[in-house]
Amino acid sequence: MSRKRVVIAGLGDSGVLTAIRLARQFDVVGISAKPALVSGQELGWRLSRPDEWARANWIPFDRFRALDRVRTVHATLTGVDLDARTVAVRGDDGVTSQEPYDALVISTGVSNGFWRTPNLQSHNEIGADLRQAHTRLTDADSVIVIGGGAAAISSAAQVATTWPDKRVDLYYPGERALPSHHPRIWEKVARRLDEAGVGRHPGHRAVIPDGFMCDEITVEPVQWSTGQPQASADAVLWAIGRVQPNTGWLPAELLDESGFVRTTPQLQVPGHPAVFAVGDVAATDPLRSSARNRGDGILARNIRAEFAGKPLRSYRAPKRRWGSVLGVQPNGLEVFTPKGQAFRFPAWSFDRVLMPVIVRWGIYRGVRDNQPINLAP
Ligand SMILES: Cc1cc2nc3c(=O)[nH]c(=O)nc-3n(C[C@H](O)[C@H](O)[C@H](O)COP(=O)(O)OP(=O)(O)OC[C@H]3O[C@@H](n4cnc5c(N)ncnc54)[C@H](O)[C@@H]3O)c2cc1C
């Protein structure tokens, strides 16, 4: 009997982990607009220390030992034929071809600002983007960060600690930021922001200029719909969580009213047992949390069960966000639980234990040494 073929549409954080779990048993084809895992995580670290960030978060697919059996296709997904069970992909030569599947995993994520994009890019283009944003902040004496989520907070904290001479101000709409996290987390994070010298401005809701997609660092003064006087800085970073699902290639029948992929608790698309979804694109729960809660594990198990005609398991989402907020700091990495407790990996353990043992072996099952990626122009 020929092996079943699983197509993973989108090889980001969730797609890579799903491919790794399935590669031994099935013919796995991963389709990706990037030639590497380019994580959408840790915006502040990426902007302030891009070389370091790249070593942990920009990993060419051929570095993952567990992806050796996976065929990766560097292309853009442009459509799906649910009856014929094929997806259409367009390569950088503009030629479109079909990839057949027995099971399809939709993990195309979301677009967010300039740091998470669905466009086809080479390594050089990814490096140029990283460099451009870093240079923009290097050259600024004052920085405004707008937003109250983890991306905004980590950016403000990391810019302030990397460049203590810059004036850094964080503006957010509520009385407190991090509304989806446990309240205790905000208390700790607010203290860290104060220690880093970040000016905190609660109760400020920015007016988004007409047609602006919040996808570039701007220089114009910012107006507030909450009535305060306008604010100015040399660089304005918009991290207001305006995410767009990367689902333009899918038919509307698979999507909810906001354009995310509808899923059952078993991570299947209703009415299409061969189609699954995971990660930020999947409407699993109000926080769409299956990426950080390792939905790839349940998903891989359910694909095996579906092929074998066995019962599927359900994904259960925590009610609150958790994880790292400030990102890697000179004194280590602080991670928060859904109940608001904090634990810290000290700085020495990051390169010696956390990355090589927990992340590279434990999570990714072996990553060959990453070549230093040249970020110089
Ligand atoms: C192990 C782990 C730990 C995490 N820890 C935290 C944490 O501490 N704190 C926190 O806030 N979050 C954490 N997260 C979650 C993280 O913030 C995001 O939820 C995660 O990056 C989303 O992954 P994704 O695969 O859904 O999307 P992405 O990683 O964005 O991947 C989507 C991929 O699909 C590609 N793509 C899109 N459209 C197309 C197309 N048409 N054709 C081809 N390719 C396309 C994109 O270019 C991208 O490469 C964690 C996630 C994981 C897996």
mmCIF file of C-alpha atoms in Angstrom, residues 42 158 184-185 187-193 195 322-337 340-347 350 354:
data_model
loop_
_atom_site.group_PDB
_atom_site.id
_atom_site.type_symbol
_atom_site.label_atom_id
_atom_site.label_comp_id
_atom_site.label_asym_id
_atom_site.label_seq_id
_atom_site.Cartn_x
_atom_site.Cartn_y
_atom_site.Cartn_z
ATOM 1 C CA GLU A 42 10.100 38.155 19.739
ATOM 2 C CA GLN A 158 14.113 45.757 24.230
ATOM 3 C CA ARG A 184 -0.443 39.675 37.907
ATOM 4 C CA ILE A 185 1.652 39.492 34.725
ATOM 5 C CA GLU A 187 2.000 44.226 37.401
ATOM 6 C CA LYS A 188 5.409 42.583 36.961
ATOM 7 C CA VAL A 189 5.866 43.703 33.376
ATOM 8 C CA ALA A 190 4.935 47.327 34.210
ATOM 9 C CA ARG A 191 7.676 47.342 36.861
ATOM 10 C CA ARG A 192 10.206 46.036 34.330
ATOM 11 C CA LEU A 193 9.207 48.750 31.853
ATOM 12 C CA GLU A 195 13.096 50.018 35.406
ATOM 13 C CA TRP A 322 0.901 32.907 28.621
ATOM 14 C CA GLY A 323 4.556 32.643 27.657
ATOM 15 C CA SER A 324 7.364 35.142 27.434
ATOM 16 C CA VAL A 325 6.370 38.820 27.165
ATOM 17 C CA LEU A 326 9.572 40.866 27.353
ATOM 18 C CA GLY A 327 11.682 38.345 25.439
ATOM 19 C CA VAL A 328 15.343 37.577 26.047
ATOM 20 C CA GLN A 329 16.924 40.260 28.258
ATOM 21 C CA PRO A 330 20.527 40.664 29.449
ATOM 22 C CA ASN A 331 19.493 38.971 32.739
ATOM 23 C CA GLY A 332 17.734 36.026 31.074
ATOM 24 C CA LEU A 333 14.294 35.020 29.839
ATOM 25 C CA GLU A 334 11.213 35.395 32.020
ATOM 26 C CA VAL A 335 8.238 33.177 31.170
ATOM 27 C CA PHE A 336 4.739 33.591 32.657
ATOM 28 C CA THR A 337 2.185 30.819 33.255
ATOM 29 C CA GLY A 340 0.405 34.641 36.316
ATOM 30 C CA GLN A 341 3.404 32.957 37.945
ATOM 31 C CA ALA A 342 6.816 33.894 36.579
ATOM 32 C CA PHE A 343 9.856 31.723 36.176
ATOM 33 C CA ARG A 344 13.191 32.813 34.825
ATOM 34 C CA PHE A 345 15.852 31.107 32.752
ATOM 35 C CA PRO A 346 19.068 32.867 33.816
ATOM 36 C CA ALA A 347 21.167 34.394 31.025
ATOM 37 C CA PHE A 350 19.878 30.434 27.512
ATOM 38 C CA LEU A 354 17.406 26.361 26.828
#
